[in-house]
Amino acid sequence: MFENLQDRLGSILNGLTGRGALSESDVSAALREVRRALLEADVSLEVVRSFTDRVRDKAVGAEILKSIKPGQMVVKIVHDELIEMLGGEGVGVDLHAAAPVVIMMVGLQGSGKTTTTAKIANRLTTREKKKVLMASLDTRRPAAQEQLRQLGGQANIDTLPVIAGQSPTDIAARAVQAAKLGGHDVVILDTAGRTHIDEPLMVEMADIKKKSNPHEILLVADSLTGQDAVNLARSFDERVGITGLVLTRMDGDGRGGAALSMRAVTGKPIKLIGVGERMGELEEFHPRRIADRILGMGDIISLVEKAAENIDAEKAAAMAAKMAKGKFDLNDLADQLKQMQKMGGMGGIMGLMPGMSGMKDKMAAAGLDDRLFKRQLAIISSMTKAERANPDMLKHSRKKRIAAGSGTDAADINKLLKMHRQMADMMKMMGGKGKGGMMKQMMGGLAGKMGLGGLGGMGGMPDLSNIDPKQLEALQKQAEAAGLGKPGGGMPGLGGGLPGGLPGLGSAKLPGLGGGFPGLPGLPKKK
């Protein structure tokens, strides 16, 4: 979503950090470029003016221009103001009210209200352990009520039975009553939308609000609609009084201006963002993390959280024990490739790693993208159980059969086997004797540098499932102090850089993924 803005701001701010001293004209020239970049990203003009004025006021002070690293000070000011523009601290869905807590979903038709309703219900059920009832108040759109019922069935969440001919206000009242009788903690009302804002829609929303007395009114807006989303938020807030925003399709290729503008214009917090089609692809909106991503500083906390959600702890522990013995077969390699796919693939992981966001294009140009993972998984899937456990038995005739089965050729299979050999050699080195093995030392060293040395876990790494938010915040601060918060800063303890290659990936480890980045240059050569 923010890639174009990230590239533009990154190049502008890198130009400042490279200078020994800054004049007022240097800052003004850079801010002109920042203003242009924000306007091209579809950020509202009034928001851009306010943002650049605040940055200029702070950036042209004598303390900044004469400081030891004025360029970095300006970057910090831009970063802080960006966080402020996005809302300062993250705000979640508020459930502090008498049960059942009523959440009313509003927005235009096609913005993703019904899907988002099911996603929020699923999130509250799985994470907060709440009993949720969903009710569709959309009597106009064909099969809208059936869609919500089916989504509820998929996620095993209760939905209000449909009674034909009831008005939306009657359904809302029945839903609240049914939630009280059924012992539900939360009731989510999925209201009807229109293709545009009109008077009957606003009257209906006001009637539903009056009847159901919602604790939260969430406006669902498509982040690809650009400036019109800001007008939409204003209109709904004036007539109905929204308490927060949910932005859908944040995984799209829009310019991101709506996300930056809506919070600043309405003063209402962005509470959740939809980052995909699947039921679990809904995230809390954290202004600091989004600002870090926009400025190419990575988002180490989200990466750790994503790993904690997607990595099977038992499987990871079994693999760590296997690697400690120096064993690593093609089944293990396939498991690691699947784990990386679950975490968003190479591009998604790189976007969250500090200083690595700019590497995505270079990797794609070198053919190191997610299609490579799919090809490698197809090759491994075309092997027999014995071949996966013992790759040395793969001779020419077997490779020919595997190539035909996976739609690849012998060269692809040889590349995969070479990569596996290099990784297996590395596992043997890491599983060596003395001080708990090289792998444990490296992973423990990385955890220590991130301020997590005291946490137990696999091979010296923290137990991700038990890290609380305060520890995650401490991790972020430690990472920034270690130089991770700067564009171009490498991950601490991740090996040396490669000339013209990918810095530090020779020994890079993602939490719970023992084998590093499969198939990337920088792995030890076989001797």
Coordinates of C-alpha atoms in Angstrom, one line a residue:
M1 CA 0.0 0.0 0.0
F2 CA 2.7 2.5 1.0
E3 CA 5.5 1.4 -1.3
N4 CA 5.6 4.4 -3.6
L5 CA 5.4 6.9 -0.7
Q6 CA 8.1 4.8 1.1
D7 CA 10.4 5.0 -1.9
R8 CA 9.9 8.8 -2.4
L9 CA 10.3 9.7 1.3
G10 CA 13.3 7.3 1.7
S11 CA 15.2 8.9 -1.1
I12 CA 14.4 12.5 0.1
L13 CA 15.5 11.7 3.7
N14 CA 18.5 9.7 2.7
G15 CA 19.7 12.9 0.9
L16 CA 19.5 14.8 4.2
T17 CA 21.2 12.2 6.4
G18 CA 24.2 12.0 4.1
R19 CA 25.1 15.7 4.7
G20 CA 27.4 16.9 7.5
A21 CA 25.5 20.2 8.0
L22 CA 22.1 21.6 7.0
S23 CA 21.0 25.1 6.1
E24 CA 17.4 26.4 6.4
S25 CA 17.2 26.2 2.5
D26 CA 18.2 22.5 2.6
V27 CA 15.3 21.8 5.0
S28 CA 12.9 23.9 2.9
A29 CA 13.9 22.1 -0.3
A30 CA 13.5 18.7 1.3
L31 CA 10.1 19.6 2.7
R32 CA 8.9 20.8 -0.7
E33 CA 9.7 17.2 -2.0
V34 CA 8.0 15.7 1.1
R35 CA 4.9 17.8 0.3
R36 CA 4.9 16.7 -3.3
A37 CA 5.3 13.1 -2.3
L38 CA 2.4 13.2 0.1
L39 CA 0.1 14.9 -2.4
E40 CA 1.0 12.3 -5.1
A41 CA 0.1 9.7 -2.5
D42 CA -3.4 11.2 -2.4
V43 CA -3.1 12.7 1.1
S44 CA -5.5 15.6 1.6
L45 CA -4.1 19.1 0.9
E46 CA -5.1 20.5 4.3
V47 CA -3.4 17.6 6.0
V48 CA -0.2 18.0 3.9
R49 CA 0.0 21.7 4.7
S50 CA -0.5 21.1 8.4
F51 CA 2.1 18.3 8.5
T52 CA 4.8 20.2 6.6
D53 CA 4.2 23.4 8.7
R54 CA 4.7 21.5 11.9
V55 CA 7.8 19.7 10.6
R56 CA 9.3 23.1 9.4
D57 CA 8.6 24.8 12.8
K58 CA 10.6 22.1 14.6
A59 CA 13.3 21.4 11.9
V60 CA 14.6 25.0 11.4
G61 CA 15.4 25.6 15.1
A62 CA 19.0 26.5 15.9
E63 CA 19.4 23.3 17.9
I64 CA 18.6 21.1 14.9
L65 CA 20.7 22.9 12.3
K66 CA 23.8 22.9 14.6
S67 CA 23.3 19.4 16.1
I68 CA 25.9 16.7 15.5
K69 CA 23.6 14.8 13.0
P70 CA 21.1 17.3 11.7
G71 CA 19.9 15.1 8.9
Q72 CA 19.0 12.3 11.3
M73 CA 17.2 14.8 13.6
V74 CA 15.1 15.9 10.7
V75 CA 14.2 12.3 9.9
K76 CA 13.2 11.8 13.6
I77 CA 11.0 14.9 13.4
V78 CA 9.3 13.7 10.2
H79 CA 8.8 10.3 11.8
D80 CA 7.3 11.7 15.0
E81 CA 5.0 14.0 13.1
L82 CA 3.9 11.1 10.9
I83 CA 3.0 9.1 14.0
E84 CA 1.1 12.1 15.3
M85 CA -0.8 12.5 12.0
L86 CA -1.8 8.8 12.1
G87 CA -3.1 9.1 15.7
G88 CA -0.3 8.7 18.2
E89 CA -1.1 5.6 20.1
G90 CA -3.0 2.6 18.6
V91 CA -6.7 2.3 19.8
G92 CA -8.4 -1.1 19.7
V93 CA -12.1 -2.0 19.7
D94 CA -13.6 -0.9 23.0
L95 CA -15.5 -3.6 24.8
H96 CA -15.7 -1.9 28.2
A97 CA -19.5 -1.7 28.5
A98 CA -22.3 -3.8 29.9
A99 CA -22.9 -7.0 28.0
P100 CA -24.0 -7.4 25.3
V101 CA -21.7 -4.7 23.8
V102 CA -23.3 -3.5 20.6
I103 CA -21.0 -2.8 17.6
M104 CA -22.6 -1.1 14.6
M105 CA -20.9 -1.4 11.2
V106 CA -21.6 1.5 8.7
G107 CA -20.3 2.4 5.3
L108 CA -21.0 2.4 1.6
Q109 CA -22.0 -0.7 -0.4
G110 CA -18.9 -2.7 -1.6
S111 CA -16.5 -1.4 1.1
G112 CA -16.4 -4.8 2.7
K113 CA -18.7 -4.4 5.7
T114 CA -20.1 -7.9 5.8
T115 CA -16.7 -9.6 5.4
T116 CA -15.2 -7.2 8.0
T117 CA -18.1 -8.0 10.4
A118 CA -17.2 -11.7 10.3
K119 CA -13.4 -10.9 10.6
I120 CA -14.0 -8.8 13.8
A121 CA -16.3 -11.5 15.2
N122 CA -13.7 -14.1 14.5
R123 CA -11.0 -12.0 16.1
L124 CA -13.0 -11.3 19.2
T125 CA -13.9 -15.1 19.5
T126 CA -10.4 -16.4 19.0
R127 CA -8.3 -13.7 20.7
E128 CA -10.6 -12.2 23.4
K129 CA -12.6 -15.5 24.0
K130 CA -15.9 -13.6 23.6
K131 CA -19.2 -15.1 22.7
V132 CA -20.3 -13.1 19.6
L133 CA -23.7 -12.8 17.8
M134 CA -23.7 -11.3 14.3
A135 CA -26.9 -9.8 12.7
S136 CA -27.4 -8.6 9.1
L137 CA -29.6 -5.5 8.8
D138 CA -29.2 -5.4 5.1
T139 CA -32.7 -6.1 3.7
R140 CA -32.0 -4.5 0.3
R141 CA -28.9 -6.3 -1.1
P142 CA -29.9 -9.8 -2.4
A143 CA -28.5 -12.6 -0.3
A144 CA -26.7 -10.2 2.1
Q145 CA -28.2 -12.0 5.1
E146 CA -27.3 -15.4 3.7
Q147 CA -23.7 -14.2 3.1
L148 CA -23.3 -13.3 6.8
R149 CA -24.9 -16.6 7.8
Q150 CA -22.4 -18.6 5.7
L151 CA -19.4 -16.6 7.0
G152 CA -20.7 -17.3 10.5
G153 CA -20.9 -21.0 9.7
Q154 CA -17.3 -21.1 8.4
A155 CA -16.0 -19.4 11.5
N156 CA -18.4 -21.2 13.9
I157 CA -19.9 -17.9 15.1
D158 CA -23.6 -17.4 15.9
T159 CA -25.8 -15.4 13.5
L160 CA -29.3 -14.1 14.1
P161 CA -31.9 -16.2 12.3
V162 CA -33.5 -14.4 9.4
I163 CA -37.2 -13.5 9.6
A164 CA -38.6 -12.3 6.2
G165 CA -40.2 -8.9 6.0
Q166 CA -38.6 -7.3 9.2
S167 CA -37.3 -3.8 9.0
P168 CA -33.6 -3.0 9.8
T169 CA -34.6 -1.3 13.1
D170 CA -36.7 -4.3 14.2
I171 CA -33.9 -6.7 13.3
A172 CA -31.5 -4.5 15.4
A173 CA -33.8 -4.6 18.4
R174 CA -34.3 -8.4 18.0
A175 CA -30.6 -8.9 17.8
V176 CA -29.9 -7.1 21.1
Q177 CA -32.7 -9.0 22.8
A178 CA -31.4 -12.4 21.4
A179 CA -27.9 -11.5 22.6
K180 CA -29.1 -10.9 26.1
L181 CA -31.1 -14.1 26.2
G182 CA -28.3 -16.1 24.6
G183 CA -25.6 -14.9 27.0
H184 CA -23.6 -13.2 24.3
D185 CA -20.8 -10.8 25.2
V186 CA -20.9 -8.9 21.9
V187 CA -23.5 -8.3 19.1
I188 CA -22.3 -6.9 15.8
L189 CA -24.9 -5.2 13.5
D190 CA -24.0 -5.3 9.8
T191 CA -26.0 -2.4 8.4
A192 CA -27.0 -1.8 4.7
G193 CA -24.9 0.4 2.4
R194 CA -25.6 2.4 -0.7
T195 CA -23.5 3.2 -3.7
H196 CA -23.4 6.8 -2.5
I197 CA -24.4 8.8 0.6
D198 CA -28.1 9.8 0.5
E199 CA -30.7 11.0 3.0
P200 CA -32.7 7.8 3.4
L201 CA -29.5 5.9 4.3
M202 CA -28.5 8.5 6.9
V203 CA -32.1 8.4 8.4
E204 CA -32.0 4.6 8.6
M205 CA -28.5 4.7 10.3
A206 CA -29.8 7.2 12.9
D207 CA -32.9 5.1 13.6
I208 CA -30.8 1.9 14.1
K209 CA -28.5 3.8 16.4
K210 CA -31.4 5.1 18.4
K211 CA -33.0 1.6 18.7
S212 CA -29.8 -0.4 19.5
N213 CA -27.7 2.2 21.4
P214 CA -24.3 0.9 20.1
H215 CA -21.1 1.3 22.1
E216 CA -19.0 1.4 19.0
I217 CA -19.9 2.7 15.5
L218 CA -17.2 1.6 13.1
L219 CA -17.0 3.1 9.6
V220 CA -15.7 0.6 7.1
A221 CA -13.9 2.4 4.2
D222 CA -12.1 1.0 1.2
S223 CA -8.6 2.4 1.3
L224 CA -8.4 2.4 -2.5
T225 CA -11.1 5.1 -2.8
G226 CA -8.6 7.9 -2.1
Q227 CA -9.8 11.4 -1.3
D228 CA -13.5 10.5 -1.5
A229 CA -13.0 8.3 1.6
V230 CA -12.3 11.5 3.6
N231 CA -15.6 13.1 2.6
L232 CA -17.4 9.8 3.4
A233 CA -15.9 9.8 6.9
R234 CA -16.9 13.4 7.5
S235 CA -20.5 12.8 6.4
F236 CA -21.0 9.7 8.5
D237 CA -19.4 11.3 11.5
E238 CA -21.6 14.4 11.3
R239 CA -24.9 12.4 10.9
V240 CA -24.3 9.3 12.9
G241 CA -21.2 9.9 15.0
I242 CA -18.6 7.3 14.4
T243 CA -16.2 6.1 17.1
G244 CA -13.6 4.6 14.8
L245 CA -12.5 3.6 11.3
V246 CA -11.8 0.2 9.7
L247 CA -9.8 0.4 6.5
T248 CA -10.1 -2.5 4.1
R249 CA -7.9 -3.6 1.2
M250 CA -4.7 -2.3 2.8
D251 CA -2.9 -5.0 0.9
G252 CA -3.8 -3.4 -2.4
D253 CA -1.7 -1.2 -4.6
G254 CA -3.4 2.1 -3.7
R255 CA -1.3 5.1 -2.7
G256 CA -2.3 5.1 1.0
G257 CA -3.4 8.7 1.1
A258 CA -6.8 7.8 2.6
A259 CA -5.2 6.2 5.6
L260 CA -3.1 9.2 6.3
S261 CA -5.9 11.7 5.7
M262 CA -8.9 10.2 7.4
R263 CA -7.5 10.1 10.9
A264 CA -6.2 13.7 10.6
V265 CA -9.5 15.1 9.1
T266 CA -12.0 13.3 11.4
G267 CA -10.0 13.0 14.6
K268 CA -11.4 9.4 14.9
P269 CA -8.9 6.6 15.4
I270 CA -8.2 4.0 12.7
K271 CA -8.8 0.8 14.8
L272 CA -8.4 -2.0 12.4
I273 CA -7.0 -2.7 8.9
G274 CA -7.9 -5.5 6.5
V275 CA -4.8 -6.9 4.9
G276 CA -6.2 -9.8 2.9
E277 CA -9.3 -11.9 2.0
R278 CA -8.9 -14.6 4.6
M279 CA -10.8 -14.6 7.9
G280 CA -7.6 -14.0 10.0
E281 CA -6.2 -11.2 7.8
L282 CA -7.3 -8.3 10.0
E283 CA -4.8 -6.4 12.0
E284 CA -4.9 -3.7 14.7
F285 CA -3.7 -0.3 13.4
H286 CA -0.5 0.9 15.2
P287 CA 0.5 4.4 14.1
R288 CA 4.1 4.0 15.1
R289 CA 4.5 0.7 13.2
I290 CA 2.8 2.1 10.1
A291 CA 5.1 5.2 10.3
D292 CA 8.1 2.9 10.6
R293 CA 7.1 1.0 7.5
I294 CA 6.5 4.2 5.5
L295 CA 10.0 5.5 6.4
G296 CA 11.6 2.1 5.6
M297 CA 12.5 1.4 9.2
G298 CA 10.8 -2.0 9.2
D299 CA 8.3 -3.3 11.8
I300 CA 10.1 -5.9 14.0
I301 CA 7.2 -6.2 16.5
S302 CA 4.6 -7.1 13.8
L303 CA 7.1 -9.6 12.4
V304 CA 7.5 -11.2 15.8
E305 CA 3.7 -11.2 16.3
K306 CA 3.1 -12.7 12.9
A307 CA 5.7 -15.4 13.6
A308 CA 4.0 -16.2 17.0
E309 CA 0.6 -16.5 15.3
N310 CA 1.7 -18.6 12.3
I311 CA 4.5 -20.9 13.7
D312 CA 3.5 -24.2 15.2
A313 CA 5.4 -24.2 18.5
E314 CA 5.6 -28.0 18.7
K315 CA 6.7 -28.4 15.1
A316 CA 9.3 -25.7 15.6
A317 CA 10.6 -27.3 18.8
A318 CA 10.9 -30.7 17.0
M319 CA 12.8 -29.1 14.1
A320 CA 15.1 -27.3 16.5
A321 CA 15.9 -30.6 18.3
K322 CA 16.5 -32.2 14.9
M323 CA 18.8 -29.4 13.8
A324 CA 20.7 -29.6 17.1
K325 CA 21.7 -33.1 15.9
G326 CA 22.8 -31.7 12.6
K327 CA 19.9 -33.3 10.6
F328 CA 18.0 -31.4 7.9
D329 CA 16.2 -33.2 5.1
L330 CA 13.9 -32.0 2.3
N331 CA 10.8 -32.4 4.5
D332 CA 12.3 -29.8 6.9
L333 CA 13.0 -27.5 4.0
A334 CA 9.4 -27.8 2.7
D335 CA 8.2 -26.9 6.3
Q336 CA 10.3 -23.8 6.4
L337 CA 9.1 -22.7 2.9
K338 CA 5.5 -23.1 4.0
Q339 CA 6.1 -21.2 7.3
M340 CA 7.5 -18.3 5.2
Q341 CA 4.5 -18.3 2.9
K342 CA 2.2 -18.2 5.9
M343 CA 4.0 -15.1 7.2
G344 CA 3.4 -13.2 4.0
G345 CA 6.2 -14.6 1.7
M346 CA 9.5 -13.1 1.1
G347 CA 8.1 -9.7 0.2
G348 CA 6.0 -9.5 3.3
I349 CA 8.8 -10.5 5.6
M350 CA 11.3 -8.1 3.9
G351 CA 8.9 -5.2 4.3
L352 CA 8.8 -5.7 8.1
M353 CA 12.6 -6.2 8.5
P354 CA 14.4 -3.0 9.4
G355 CA 16.5 -1.6 6.5
M356 CA 15.4 -4.4 4.1
S357 CA 12.3 -2.9 2.5
G358 CA 14.3 -1.6 -0.4
M359 CA 15.7 -5.1 -1.2
K360 CA 12.3 -6.4 -2.5
D361 CA 12.8 -5.1 -6.0
K362 CA 16.4 -6.3 -6.2
M363 CA 15.3 -9.8 -5.1
A364 CA 12.4 -9.9 -7.6
A365 CA 14.9 -8.9 -10.4
A366 CA 17.2 -11.8 -9.3
G367 CA 14.2 -14.2 -9.4
L368 CA 14.1 -14.6 -5.6
D369 CA 10.3 -14.1 -5.2
D370 CA 7.5 -16.1 -3.9
R371 CA 7.0 -18.0 -7.2
L372 CA 10.4 -19.6 -6.5
F373 CA 9.0 -21.0 -3.2
K374 CA 6.0 -22.4 -5.0
R375 CA 8.3 -24.0 -7.6
Q376 CA 10.5 -25.5 -4.9
L377 CA 7.5 -26.9 -3.0
A378 CA 6.1 -28.4 -6.2
I379 CA 9.5 -30.2 -6.7
I380 CA 9.6 -31.5 -3.2
S381 CA 5.9 -32.6 -3.4
S382 CA 6.7 -34.6 -6.5
M383 CA 9.3 -36.8 -4.7
T384 CA 8.7 -40.0 -2.8
K385 CA 8.9 -40.2 1.0
A386 CA 12.2 -42.0 0.7
E387 CA 13.6 -39.3 -1.7
R388 CA 12.6 -36.5 0.6
A389 CA 14.3 -38.2 3.6
N390 CA 17.5 -39.1 1.6
P391 CA 18.2 -36.6 -1.3
D392 CA 21.4 -38.4 -2.1
M393 CA 19.5 -41.1 -3.9
L394 CA 18.2 -38.7 -6.6
K395 CA 20.0 -39.8 -9.8
H396 CA 19.2 -38.7 -13.4
S397 CA 16.2 -41.0 -14.0
R398 CA 14.5 -39.9 -10.7
K399 CA 15.2 -36.2 -11.5
K400 CA 13.6 -36.7 -14.9
R401 CA 10.4 -38.1 -13.2
I402 CA 10.3 -35.4 -10.6
A403 CA 10.7 -32.6 -13.3
A404 CA 7.8 -34.1 -15.3
G405 CA 5.7 -34.3 -12.1
S406 CA 6.4 -30.7 -11.0
G407 CA 6.5 -28.9 -14.3
T408 CA 10.1 -27.9 -13.9
D409 CA 13.4 -29.1 -15.3
A410 CA 16.6 -30.8 -14.1
A411 CA 18.3 -27.4 -13.6
D412 CA 15.6 -26.3 -11.1
I413 CA 16.0 -29.6 -9.2
N414 CA 19.8 -29.3 -9.0
K415 CA 19.4 -25.7 -7.7
L416 CA 17.1 -26.9 -4.9
L417 CA 19.4 -29.8 -4.0
K418 CA 22.4 -27.5 -3.9
M419 CA 20.5 -25.1 -1.7
H420 CA 19.5 -27.9 0.6
R421 CA 23.1 -29.2 0.8
Q422 CA 24.4 -25.7 1.8
M423 CA 21.6 -25.4 4.5
A424 CA 22.3 -29.0 5.8
D425 CA 26.0 -28.2 6.1
M426 CA 25.1 -25.0 8.0
M427 CA 22.8 -27.0 10.3
K428 CA 25.7 -29.5 11.0
M429 CA 28.0 -26.5 11.9
M430 CA 25.3 -25.1 14.2
G431 CA 24.5 -28.3 15.9
G432 CA 28.2 -28.8 16.8
K433 CA 29.4 -29.5 20.3
G434 CA 30.6 -26.9 22.8
K435 CA 28.6 -24.2 24.6
G436 CA 25.3 -25.6 23.4
G437 CA 26.1 -25.5 19.7
M438 CA 26.8 -22.6 17.3
M439 CA 23.1 -22.2 16.5
K440 CA 22.2 -21.7 20.1
Q441 CA 25.0 -19.2 20.6
M442 CA 23.9 -17.2 17.5
M443 CA 20.3 -17.2 18.3
G444 CA 21.0 -16.4 22.0
G445 CA 23.3 -13.5 20.9
L446 CA 20.5 -12.1 18.6
A447 CA 18.0 -12.3 21.5
G448 CA 20.4 -10.6 23.8
K449 CA 21.1 -7.7 21.5
M450 CA 17.3 -7.2 21.2
G451 CA 17.0 -7.1 25.0
L452 CA 15.4 -10.5 25.2
G453 CA 18.3 -12.4 26.7
G454 CA 16.4 -13.4 29.8
L455 CA 13.6 -15.0 28.0
G456 CA 13.5 -18.8 27.6
G457 CA 12.7 -20.5 24.4
M458 CA 14.0 -22.7 21.5
G459 CA 17.8 -22.5 21.0
G460 CA 18.1 -19.3 23.0
M461 CA 15.3 -17.5 21.2
P462 CA 12.3 -16.1 23.1
D463 CA 9.1 -18.1 23.4
L464 CA 7.1 -15.9 21.1
S465 CA 3.7 -17.1 22.3
N466 CA 4.5 -15.7 25.8
I467 CA 5.9 -12.3 24.9
D468 CA 3.6 -9.6 26.3
P469 CA 3.0 -6.2 24.6
K470 CA 5.4 -4.4 27.0
Q471 CA 8.2 -6.8 26.1
L472 CA 7.4 -6.2 22.4
E473 CA 7.6 -2.4 22.9
A474 CA 10.9 -2.9 24.7
L475 CA 12.1 -5.0 21.7
Q476 CA 11.2 -2.2 19.3
K477 CA 13.1 0.4 21.4
Q478 CA 16.1 -1.9 21.8
A479 CA 16.1 -2.5 18.0
E480 CA 16.0 1.2 17.3
A481 CA 18.9 1.8 19.8
A482 CA 20.9 -0.9 18.0
G483 CA 20.5 0.9 14.7
L484 CA 17.5 -1.0 13.3
G485 CA 15.3 2.1 13.2
K486 CA 17.4 3.7 10.4
P487 CA 16.9 3.2 6.7
G488 CA 19.7 0.9 5.6
G489 CA 20.4 -0.3 9.2
G490 CA 21.0 -4.1 9.3
M491 CA 19.6 -6.6 11.7
P492 CA 22.1 -6.9 14.7
G493 CA 23.9 -10.2 14.9
L494 CA 22.9 -11.3 11.4
G495 CA 26.3 -11.8 9.7
G496 CA 28.2 -9.6 7.3
G497 CA 26.9 -7.8 4.3
L498 CA 27.5 -9.0 0.7
P499 CA 28.9 -6.7 -1.9
G500 CA 26.0 -5.8 -4.1
G501 CA 24.0 -8.6 -2.5
L502 CA 21.6 -8.8 0.4
P503 CA 23.2 -7.5 3.7
G504 CA 23.3 -9.9 6.6
L505 CA 21.3 -12.7 5.1
G506 CA 24.1 -15.2 5.4
S507 CA 22.9 -16.2 8.8
A508 CA 19.6 -14.4 9.1
K509 CA 17.0 -16.2 11.3
L510 CA 13.4 -15.4 11.6
P511 CA 11.8 -16.3 15.0
G512 CA 11.2 -20.0 15.1
L513 CA 12.5 -20.6 11.5
G514 CA 15.8 -22.4 12.1
G515 CA 17.1 -22.5 8.6
G516 CA 17.3 -18.8 7.7
F517 CA 16.2 -17.6 4.2
P518 CA 16.2 -20.6 1.8
G519 CA 17.8 -20.0 -1.5
L520 CA 19.3 -16.6 -0.8
P521 CA 23.0 -15.9 -1.5
G522 CA 25.3 -15.7 1.5
L523 CA 25.0 -19.3 2.8
P524 CA 28.3 -21.0 3.5
K525 CA 29.9 -22.6 0.5
K526 CA 30.3 -26.4 0.6
K527 CA 33.9 -27.3 1.2

